[in-house]
Short mmCIF file of C-alpha atoms and ligand atoms in Angstrom, two decimals:
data_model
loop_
_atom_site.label_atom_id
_atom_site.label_comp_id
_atom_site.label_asym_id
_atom_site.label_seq_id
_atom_site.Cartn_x
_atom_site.Cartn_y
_atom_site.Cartn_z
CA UNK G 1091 -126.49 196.05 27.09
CA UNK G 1092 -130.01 196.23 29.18
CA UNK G 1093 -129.59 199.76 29.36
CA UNK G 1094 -130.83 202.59 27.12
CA UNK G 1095 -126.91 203.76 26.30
CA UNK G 1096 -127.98 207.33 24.74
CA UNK G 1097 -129.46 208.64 28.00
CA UNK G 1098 -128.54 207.03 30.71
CA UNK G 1099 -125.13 208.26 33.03
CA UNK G 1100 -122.14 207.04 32.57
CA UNK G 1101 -119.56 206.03 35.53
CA UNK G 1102 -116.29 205.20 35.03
CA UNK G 1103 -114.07 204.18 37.98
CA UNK G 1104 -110.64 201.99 37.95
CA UNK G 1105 -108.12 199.69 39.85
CA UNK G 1106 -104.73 200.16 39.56
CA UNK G 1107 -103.64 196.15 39.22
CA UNK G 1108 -100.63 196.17 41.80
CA UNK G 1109 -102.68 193.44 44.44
CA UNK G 1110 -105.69 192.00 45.04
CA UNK G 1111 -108.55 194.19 46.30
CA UNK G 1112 -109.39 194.27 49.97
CA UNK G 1113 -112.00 195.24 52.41
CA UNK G 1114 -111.34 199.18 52.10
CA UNK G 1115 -112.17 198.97 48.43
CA UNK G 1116 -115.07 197.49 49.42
CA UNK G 1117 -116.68 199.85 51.47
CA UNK G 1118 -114.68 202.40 49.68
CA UNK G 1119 -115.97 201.90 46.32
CA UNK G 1120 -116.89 198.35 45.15
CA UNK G 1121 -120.03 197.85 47.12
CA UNK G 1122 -121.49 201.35 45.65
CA UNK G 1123 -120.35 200.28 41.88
CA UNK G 1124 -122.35 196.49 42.36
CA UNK G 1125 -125.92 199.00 43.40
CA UNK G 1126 -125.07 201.28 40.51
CA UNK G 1127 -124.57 199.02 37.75
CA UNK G 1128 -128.52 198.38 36.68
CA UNK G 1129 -129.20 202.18 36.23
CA UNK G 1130 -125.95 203.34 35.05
CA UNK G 1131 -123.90 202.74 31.86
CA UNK G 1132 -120.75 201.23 34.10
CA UNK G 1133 -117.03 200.45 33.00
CA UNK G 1134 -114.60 199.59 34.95
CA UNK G 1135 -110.82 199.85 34.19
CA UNK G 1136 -108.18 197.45 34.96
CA UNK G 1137 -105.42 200.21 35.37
CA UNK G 1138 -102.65 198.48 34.31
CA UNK G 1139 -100.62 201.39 32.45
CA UNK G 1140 -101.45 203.73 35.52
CA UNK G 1141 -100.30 200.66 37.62
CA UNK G 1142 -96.66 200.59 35.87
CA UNK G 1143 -96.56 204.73 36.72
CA UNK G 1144 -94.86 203.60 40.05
CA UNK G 1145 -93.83 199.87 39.26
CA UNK G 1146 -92.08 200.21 36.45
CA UNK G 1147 -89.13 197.75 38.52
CA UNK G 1148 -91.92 195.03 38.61
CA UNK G 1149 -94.11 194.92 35.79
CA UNK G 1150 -94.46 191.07 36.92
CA UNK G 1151 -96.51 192.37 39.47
CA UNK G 1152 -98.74 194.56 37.60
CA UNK G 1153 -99.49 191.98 34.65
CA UNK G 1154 -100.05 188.94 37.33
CA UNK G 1155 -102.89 191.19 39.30
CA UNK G 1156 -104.81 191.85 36.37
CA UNK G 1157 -106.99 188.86 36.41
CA UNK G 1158 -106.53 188.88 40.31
CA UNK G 1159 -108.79 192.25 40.37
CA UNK G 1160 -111.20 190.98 37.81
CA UNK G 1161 -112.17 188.26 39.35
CA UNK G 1162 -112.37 190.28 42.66
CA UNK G 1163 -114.90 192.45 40.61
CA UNK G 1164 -117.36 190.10 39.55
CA UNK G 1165 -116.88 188.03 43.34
CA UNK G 1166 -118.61 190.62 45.06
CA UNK G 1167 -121.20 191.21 42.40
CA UNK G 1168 -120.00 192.88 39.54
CA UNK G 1169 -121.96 191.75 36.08
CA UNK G 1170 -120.40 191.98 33.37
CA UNK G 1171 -123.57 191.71 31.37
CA UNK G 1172 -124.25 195.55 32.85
CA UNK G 1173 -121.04 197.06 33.32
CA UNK G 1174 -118.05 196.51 31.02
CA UNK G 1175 -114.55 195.66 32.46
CA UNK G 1176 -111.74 196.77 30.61
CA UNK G 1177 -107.63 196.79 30.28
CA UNK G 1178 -106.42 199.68 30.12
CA UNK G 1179 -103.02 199.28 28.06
CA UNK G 1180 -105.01 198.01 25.38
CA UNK G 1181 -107.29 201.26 25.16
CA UNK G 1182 -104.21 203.24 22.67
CA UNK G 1183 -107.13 206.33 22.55
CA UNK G 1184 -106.51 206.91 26.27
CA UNK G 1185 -102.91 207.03 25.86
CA UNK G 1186 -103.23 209.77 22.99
CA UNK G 1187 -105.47 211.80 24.72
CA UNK G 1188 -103.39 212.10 27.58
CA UNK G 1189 -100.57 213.50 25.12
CA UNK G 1190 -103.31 216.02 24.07
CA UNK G 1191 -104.48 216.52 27.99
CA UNK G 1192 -100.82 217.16 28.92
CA UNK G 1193 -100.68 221.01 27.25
CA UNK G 1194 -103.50 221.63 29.48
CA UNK G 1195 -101.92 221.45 32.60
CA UNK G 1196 -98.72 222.88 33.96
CA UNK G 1197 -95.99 220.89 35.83
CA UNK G 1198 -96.07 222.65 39.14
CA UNK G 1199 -100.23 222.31 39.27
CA UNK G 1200 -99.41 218.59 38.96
CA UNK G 1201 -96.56 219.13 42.09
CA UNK G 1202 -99.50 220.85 43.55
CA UNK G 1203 -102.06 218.17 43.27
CA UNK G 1204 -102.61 216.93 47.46
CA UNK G 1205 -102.95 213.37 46.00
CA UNK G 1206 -99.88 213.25 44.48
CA UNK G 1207 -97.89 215.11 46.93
CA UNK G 1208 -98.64 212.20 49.31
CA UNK G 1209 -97.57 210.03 47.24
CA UNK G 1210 -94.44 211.25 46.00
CA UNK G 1211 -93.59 211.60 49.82
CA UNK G 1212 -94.62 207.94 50.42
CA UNK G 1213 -93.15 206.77 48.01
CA UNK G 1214 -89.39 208.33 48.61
CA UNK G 1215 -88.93 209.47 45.45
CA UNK G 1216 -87.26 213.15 46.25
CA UNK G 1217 -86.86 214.89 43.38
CA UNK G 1218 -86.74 211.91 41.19
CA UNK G 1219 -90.01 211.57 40.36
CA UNK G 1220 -90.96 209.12 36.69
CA UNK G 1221 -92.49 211.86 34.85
CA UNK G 1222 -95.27 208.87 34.15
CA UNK G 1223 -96.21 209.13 37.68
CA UNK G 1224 -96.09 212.73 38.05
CA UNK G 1225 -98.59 213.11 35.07
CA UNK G 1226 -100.83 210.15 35.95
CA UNK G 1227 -103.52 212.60 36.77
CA UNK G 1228 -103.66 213.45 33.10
CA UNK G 1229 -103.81 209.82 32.07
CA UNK G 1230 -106.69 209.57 34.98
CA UNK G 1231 -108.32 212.78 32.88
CA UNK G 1232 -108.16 210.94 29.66
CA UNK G 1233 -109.79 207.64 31.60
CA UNK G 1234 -112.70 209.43 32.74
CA UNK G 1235 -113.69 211.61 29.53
CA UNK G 1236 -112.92 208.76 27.08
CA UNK G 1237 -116.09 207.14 28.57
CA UNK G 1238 -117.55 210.30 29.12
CA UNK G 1239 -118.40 209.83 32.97
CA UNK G 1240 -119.97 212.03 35.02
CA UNK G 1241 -120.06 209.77 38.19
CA UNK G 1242 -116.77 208.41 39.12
CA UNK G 1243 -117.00 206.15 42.31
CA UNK G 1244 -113.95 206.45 44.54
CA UNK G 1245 -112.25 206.64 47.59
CA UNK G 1246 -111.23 210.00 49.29
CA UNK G 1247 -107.98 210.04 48.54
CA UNK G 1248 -109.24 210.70 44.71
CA UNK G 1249 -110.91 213.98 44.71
CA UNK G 1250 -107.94 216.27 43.96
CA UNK G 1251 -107.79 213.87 40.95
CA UNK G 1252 -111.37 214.43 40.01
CA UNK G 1253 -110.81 217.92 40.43
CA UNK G 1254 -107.95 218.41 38.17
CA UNK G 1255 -109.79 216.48 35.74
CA UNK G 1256 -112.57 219.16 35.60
CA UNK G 1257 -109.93 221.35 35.30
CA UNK G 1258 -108.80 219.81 32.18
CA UNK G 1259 -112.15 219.69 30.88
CA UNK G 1260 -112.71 223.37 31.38
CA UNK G 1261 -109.56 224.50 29.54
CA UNK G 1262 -109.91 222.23 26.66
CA UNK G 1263 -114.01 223.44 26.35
CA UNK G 1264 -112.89 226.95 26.91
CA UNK G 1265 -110.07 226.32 24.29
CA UNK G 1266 -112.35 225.00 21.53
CA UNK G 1267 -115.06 226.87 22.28
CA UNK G 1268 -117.79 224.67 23.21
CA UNK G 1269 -118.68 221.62 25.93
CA UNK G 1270 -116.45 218.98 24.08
CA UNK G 1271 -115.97 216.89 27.55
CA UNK G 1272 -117.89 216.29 29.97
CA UNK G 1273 -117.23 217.50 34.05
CA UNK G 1274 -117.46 214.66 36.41
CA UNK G 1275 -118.67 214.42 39.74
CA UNK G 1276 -116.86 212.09 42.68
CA UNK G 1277 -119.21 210.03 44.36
CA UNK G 1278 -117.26 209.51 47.68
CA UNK G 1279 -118.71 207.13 50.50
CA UNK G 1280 -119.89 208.82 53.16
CA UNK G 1281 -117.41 206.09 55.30
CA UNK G 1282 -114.27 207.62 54.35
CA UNK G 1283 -111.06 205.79 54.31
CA UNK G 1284 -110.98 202.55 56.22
CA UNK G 1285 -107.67 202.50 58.31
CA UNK G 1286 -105.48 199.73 57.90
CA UNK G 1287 -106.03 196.90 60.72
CA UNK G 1288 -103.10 198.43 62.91
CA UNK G 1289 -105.29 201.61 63.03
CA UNK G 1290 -102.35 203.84 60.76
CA UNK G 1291 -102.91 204.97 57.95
CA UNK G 1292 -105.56 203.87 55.31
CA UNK G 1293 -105.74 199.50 54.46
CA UNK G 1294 -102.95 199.04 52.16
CA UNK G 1295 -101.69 196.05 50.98
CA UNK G 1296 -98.07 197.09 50.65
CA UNK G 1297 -98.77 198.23 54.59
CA UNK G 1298 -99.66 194.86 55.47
CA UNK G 1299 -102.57 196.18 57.54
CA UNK G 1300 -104.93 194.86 54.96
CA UNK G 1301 -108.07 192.48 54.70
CA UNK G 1302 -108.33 190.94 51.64
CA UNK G 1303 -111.34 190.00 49.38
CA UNK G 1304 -110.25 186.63 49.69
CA UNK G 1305 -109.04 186.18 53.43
CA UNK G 1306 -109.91 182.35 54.73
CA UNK G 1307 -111.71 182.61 57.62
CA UNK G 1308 -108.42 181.97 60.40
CA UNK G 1309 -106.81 185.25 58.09
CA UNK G 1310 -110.10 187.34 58.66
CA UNK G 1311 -109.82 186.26 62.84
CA UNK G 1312 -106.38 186.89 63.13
CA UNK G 1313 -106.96 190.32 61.55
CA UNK G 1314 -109.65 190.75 64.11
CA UNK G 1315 -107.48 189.41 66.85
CA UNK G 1316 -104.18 192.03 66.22
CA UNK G 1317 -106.83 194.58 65.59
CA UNK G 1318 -106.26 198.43 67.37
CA UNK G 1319 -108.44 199.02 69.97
CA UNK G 1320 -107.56 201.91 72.66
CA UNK G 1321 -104.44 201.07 74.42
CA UNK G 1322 -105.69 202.64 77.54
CA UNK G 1323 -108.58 200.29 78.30
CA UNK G 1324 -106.61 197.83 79.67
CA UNK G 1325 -109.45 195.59 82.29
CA UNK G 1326 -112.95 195.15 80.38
CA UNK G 1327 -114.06 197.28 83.37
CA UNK G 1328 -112.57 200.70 82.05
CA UNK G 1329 -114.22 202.81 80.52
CA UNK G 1330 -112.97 202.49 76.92
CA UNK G 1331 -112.29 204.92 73.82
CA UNK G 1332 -114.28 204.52 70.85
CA UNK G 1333 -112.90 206.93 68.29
CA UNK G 1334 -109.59 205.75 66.65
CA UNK G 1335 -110.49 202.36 68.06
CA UNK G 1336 -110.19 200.45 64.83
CA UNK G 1337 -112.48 197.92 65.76
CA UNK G 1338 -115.46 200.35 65.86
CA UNK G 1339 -114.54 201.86 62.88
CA UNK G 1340 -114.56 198.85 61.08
CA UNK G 1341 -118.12 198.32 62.92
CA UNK G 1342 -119.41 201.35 61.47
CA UNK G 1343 -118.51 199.97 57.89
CA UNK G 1344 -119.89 196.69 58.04
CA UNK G 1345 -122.77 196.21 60.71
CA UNK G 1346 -126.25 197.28 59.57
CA UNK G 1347 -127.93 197.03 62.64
CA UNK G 1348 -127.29 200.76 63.72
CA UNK G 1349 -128.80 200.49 66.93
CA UNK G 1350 -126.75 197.87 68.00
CA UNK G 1351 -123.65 199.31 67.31
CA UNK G 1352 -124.62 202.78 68.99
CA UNK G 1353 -125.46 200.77 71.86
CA UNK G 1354 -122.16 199.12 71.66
CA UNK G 1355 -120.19 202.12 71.39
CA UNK G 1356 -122.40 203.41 74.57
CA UNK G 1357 -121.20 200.28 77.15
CA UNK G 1358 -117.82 200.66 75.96
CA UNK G 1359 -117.76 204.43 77.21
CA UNK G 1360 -119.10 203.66 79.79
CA UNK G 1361 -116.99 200.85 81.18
CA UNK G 1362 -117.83 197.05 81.54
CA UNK G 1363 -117.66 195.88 77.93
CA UNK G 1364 -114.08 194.16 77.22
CA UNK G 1365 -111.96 194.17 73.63
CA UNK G 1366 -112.94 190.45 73.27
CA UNK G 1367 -116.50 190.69 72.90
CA UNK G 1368 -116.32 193.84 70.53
CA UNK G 1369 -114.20 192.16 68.56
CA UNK G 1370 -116.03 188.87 68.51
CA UNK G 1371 -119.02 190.45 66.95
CA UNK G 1372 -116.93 192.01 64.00
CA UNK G 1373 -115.53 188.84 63.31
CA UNK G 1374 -118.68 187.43 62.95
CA UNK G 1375 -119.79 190.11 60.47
CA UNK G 1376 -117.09 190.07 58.64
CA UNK G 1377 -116.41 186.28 57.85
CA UNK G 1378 -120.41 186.62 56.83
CA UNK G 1379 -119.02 189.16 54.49
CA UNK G 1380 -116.38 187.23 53.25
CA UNK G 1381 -117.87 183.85 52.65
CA UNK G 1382 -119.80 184.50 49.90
CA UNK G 1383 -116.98 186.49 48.29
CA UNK G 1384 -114.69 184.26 48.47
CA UNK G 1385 -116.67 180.95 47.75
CA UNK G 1386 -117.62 182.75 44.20
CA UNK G 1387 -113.85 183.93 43.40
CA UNK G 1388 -112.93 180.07 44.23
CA UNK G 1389 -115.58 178.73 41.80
CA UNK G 1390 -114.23 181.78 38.87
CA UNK G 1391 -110.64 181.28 39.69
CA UNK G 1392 -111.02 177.43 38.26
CA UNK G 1393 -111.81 179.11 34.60
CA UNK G 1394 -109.70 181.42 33.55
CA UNK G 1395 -110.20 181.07 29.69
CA UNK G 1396 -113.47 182.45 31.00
CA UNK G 1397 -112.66 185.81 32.31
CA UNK G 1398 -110.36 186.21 29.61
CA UNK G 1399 -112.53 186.02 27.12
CA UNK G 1400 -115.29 188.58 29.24
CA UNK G 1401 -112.28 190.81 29.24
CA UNK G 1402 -111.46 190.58 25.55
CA UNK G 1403 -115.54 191.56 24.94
CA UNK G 1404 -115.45 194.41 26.93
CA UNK G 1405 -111.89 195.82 26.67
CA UNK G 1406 -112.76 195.63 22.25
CA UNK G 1407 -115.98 197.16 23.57
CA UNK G 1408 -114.32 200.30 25.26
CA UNK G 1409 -111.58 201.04 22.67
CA UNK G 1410 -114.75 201.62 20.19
CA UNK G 1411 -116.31 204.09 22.48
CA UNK G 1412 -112.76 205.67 23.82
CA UNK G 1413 -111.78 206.11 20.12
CA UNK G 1414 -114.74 207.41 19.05
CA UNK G 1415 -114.24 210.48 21.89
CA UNK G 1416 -110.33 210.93 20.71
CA UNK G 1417 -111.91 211.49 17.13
CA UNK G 1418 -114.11 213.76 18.35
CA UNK G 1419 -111.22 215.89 20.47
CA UNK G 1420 -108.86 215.55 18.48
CA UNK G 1421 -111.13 217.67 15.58
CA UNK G 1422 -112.30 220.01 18.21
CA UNK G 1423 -108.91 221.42 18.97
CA UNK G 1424 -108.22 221.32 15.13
CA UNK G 1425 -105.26 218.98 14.24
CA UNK G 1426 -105.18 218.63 10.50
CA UNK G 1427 -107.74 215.59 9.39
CA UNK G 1428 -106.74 212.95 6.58
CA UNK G 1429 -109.72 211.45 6.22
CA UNK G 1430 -113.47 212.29 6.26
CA UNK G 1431 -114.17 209.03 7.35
CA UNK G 1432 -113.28 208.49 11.16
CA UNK G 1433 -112.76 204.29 10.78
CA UNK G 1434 -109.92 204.58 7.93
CA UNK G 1435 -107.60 206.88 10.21
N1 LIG K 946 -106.13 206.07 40.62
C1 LIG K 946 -107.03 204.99 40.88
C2 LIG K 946 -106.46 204.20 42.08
O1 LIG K 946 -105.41 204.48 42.55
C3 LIG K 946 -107.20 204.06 39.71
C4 LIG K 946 -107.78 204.70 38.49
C5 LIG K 946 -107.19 204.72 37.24
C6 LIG K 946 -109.00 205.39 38.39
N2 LIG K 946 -107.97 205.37 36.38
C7 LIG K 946 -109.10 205.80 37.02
C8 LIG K 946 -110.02 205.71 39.28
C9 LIG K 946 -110.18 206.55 36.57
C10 LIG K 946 -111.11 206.46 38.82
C11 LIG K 946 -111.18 206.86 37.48
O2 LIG K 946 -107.08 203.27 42.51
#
């Protein structure tokens, strides 16, 4: 560690290992956790258990991503000399802290939370919900105050799970009587949630409208190529749509020259400016993206004894500091204690 670990803020933030990472986790949250990790105390979780919430039928799936995602992390950037990647399933204080967490919420404020609702619907599940996946927002609780975050970088779709954290945290301070846990703050990109390449929806993976990490440089074009636009500017000559057009969207992720895009987005009103060359210009921006990504994950991928063993180091690294917080709960709400000394129980 580089950083002083008493003082400076802690962000926690996770993956749910169902796939490999793509472009919307990018701008949604991985390019924000890369800038944050020299002046913040950083862990990352590999959310395996949280994964198996909703794949319990293919737990094949879930175990084979987990090294998938963390060498996703450290291709675009992530160090694991500054932040700490971890495994979730192998963190047993998270797991009994969410049986603590869970007689601080109620079952219908779980129905209630917006995130879940979504996903319950998207899912199909009716009333026949796994009562793992209907209480992964306490598990998600127990993630972020075992490391005692206050900055959780996300995606949108995230805050009603942030909030019902702090909700947690209130009860169980007002409960014991004092600020046992810490409130944590969502640090959402300003962005918002990158639609998937056929404009519905956000990118998804299991939507197939997705970009990943890892795309060769004919998958990134033919991504660019099927890409929404507006289906009413038919001859380059029309004057065009630029909202819901997918392909500015995605230009108002990636390109940094400002200007140029506004100017972009101007001609297309306008009239005169066809699909093609729009298009042509993310391509470019985005396979200058990629490259570097993907090189660094090809070079990785060859050693895998190598990111297991950075994995081992930081997941034995997090289960001292997530224990240390169940200890420190699990006196505050005043369960009987064996043992004065916190290491022998
Ligand atoms: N729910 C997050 C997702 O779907 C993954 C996640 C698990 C997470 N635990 C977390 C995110 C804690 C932030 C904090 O991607």
């Amino acid at each position: 560690m580089t950083v002083d670990t008493n003082s400076t803020p802690v962000i926690l933030t996770g993956d749910r290992t169902t796939g490999p990472l793509h472009l919307g986790h990018y701008v949604g949250s991985l390019k924000t956790r890369v800038a944050l990790q020299s002046t913040h105390r950083q862990f990352l979780l590999l959310a395996d258990s949280q994964a198996l919430t909703d794949n319990a039928h293919d737990p094949a799936k879930v175990q084979q991503n987990v090294l998938e995602v963390a060498l996703d992390y450290l291709a675009v950037g992530i160090d694991p000399e500054l932040t700490t990647i971890c495994l979730q399933s192998h963190l047993p204080a998270l797991a009994e802290l969410t049986l603590l967490y869970m007689n601080f919420v109620t079952v219908s404020r779980l129905e209630r939370n917006p995130t879940i609702k979504d996903e319950i619907q998207a899912r199909g599940f009716g009333r026949d919900i796994p009562a793992g996946f209907l209480c992964y927002p306490v598990a998600q609780a127990a993630d972020i105050t075992a490391f005692k975050a206050t900055v959780v970088p996300v995606g949108e779709d995230q805050a009603p799970l942030i909030e019902q954290t702090n909700e947690i945290v209130r009860r169980i301070n007002r409960q014991v009587g004092r600020d046992v846990l810490m409130e944590a703050k969502a640090l959402i990109p300003a962005i918002g949630r990158l639609p998937g390449v056929d404009g519905k929806s956000k990118m998804s993976k299991s939507q197939g409208n997705a970009i990943p990490l890892s795309a060769s440089p004919s998958e990134i074009s033919d991504a660019v190529r099927r890409m929404f636009t507006d289906p009413n500017h038919l001859r380059a000559s029309d004057p065009g749509k630029v909202e819901g057009n997918v392909v500015f969207t995605y230009l108002d992720a990636f390109d940094e020259d400002r200007t140029a895009v506004e100017a972009l987005k101007a001609h297309y009103r306008g009239g005169g400016l066809g699909d093609m060359a729009v298009k042509r210009r993310l391509d470019d921006i985005l396979q200058t993206l990629v490259a570097p990504i993907r090189a660094r994950r090809a070079i990785l991928a060859r050693d895998p004894g190598h990111i297991l063993t950075m994995l081992r180091r930081g997941t034995q690294n997090a289960r001292r500091v997530t224990q240390a917080t169940l200890d420190e709960v699990r006196n505050a709400l005043g369960l009987f204690q064996l043992n004065a000394d916190p290491d022998a129980f």
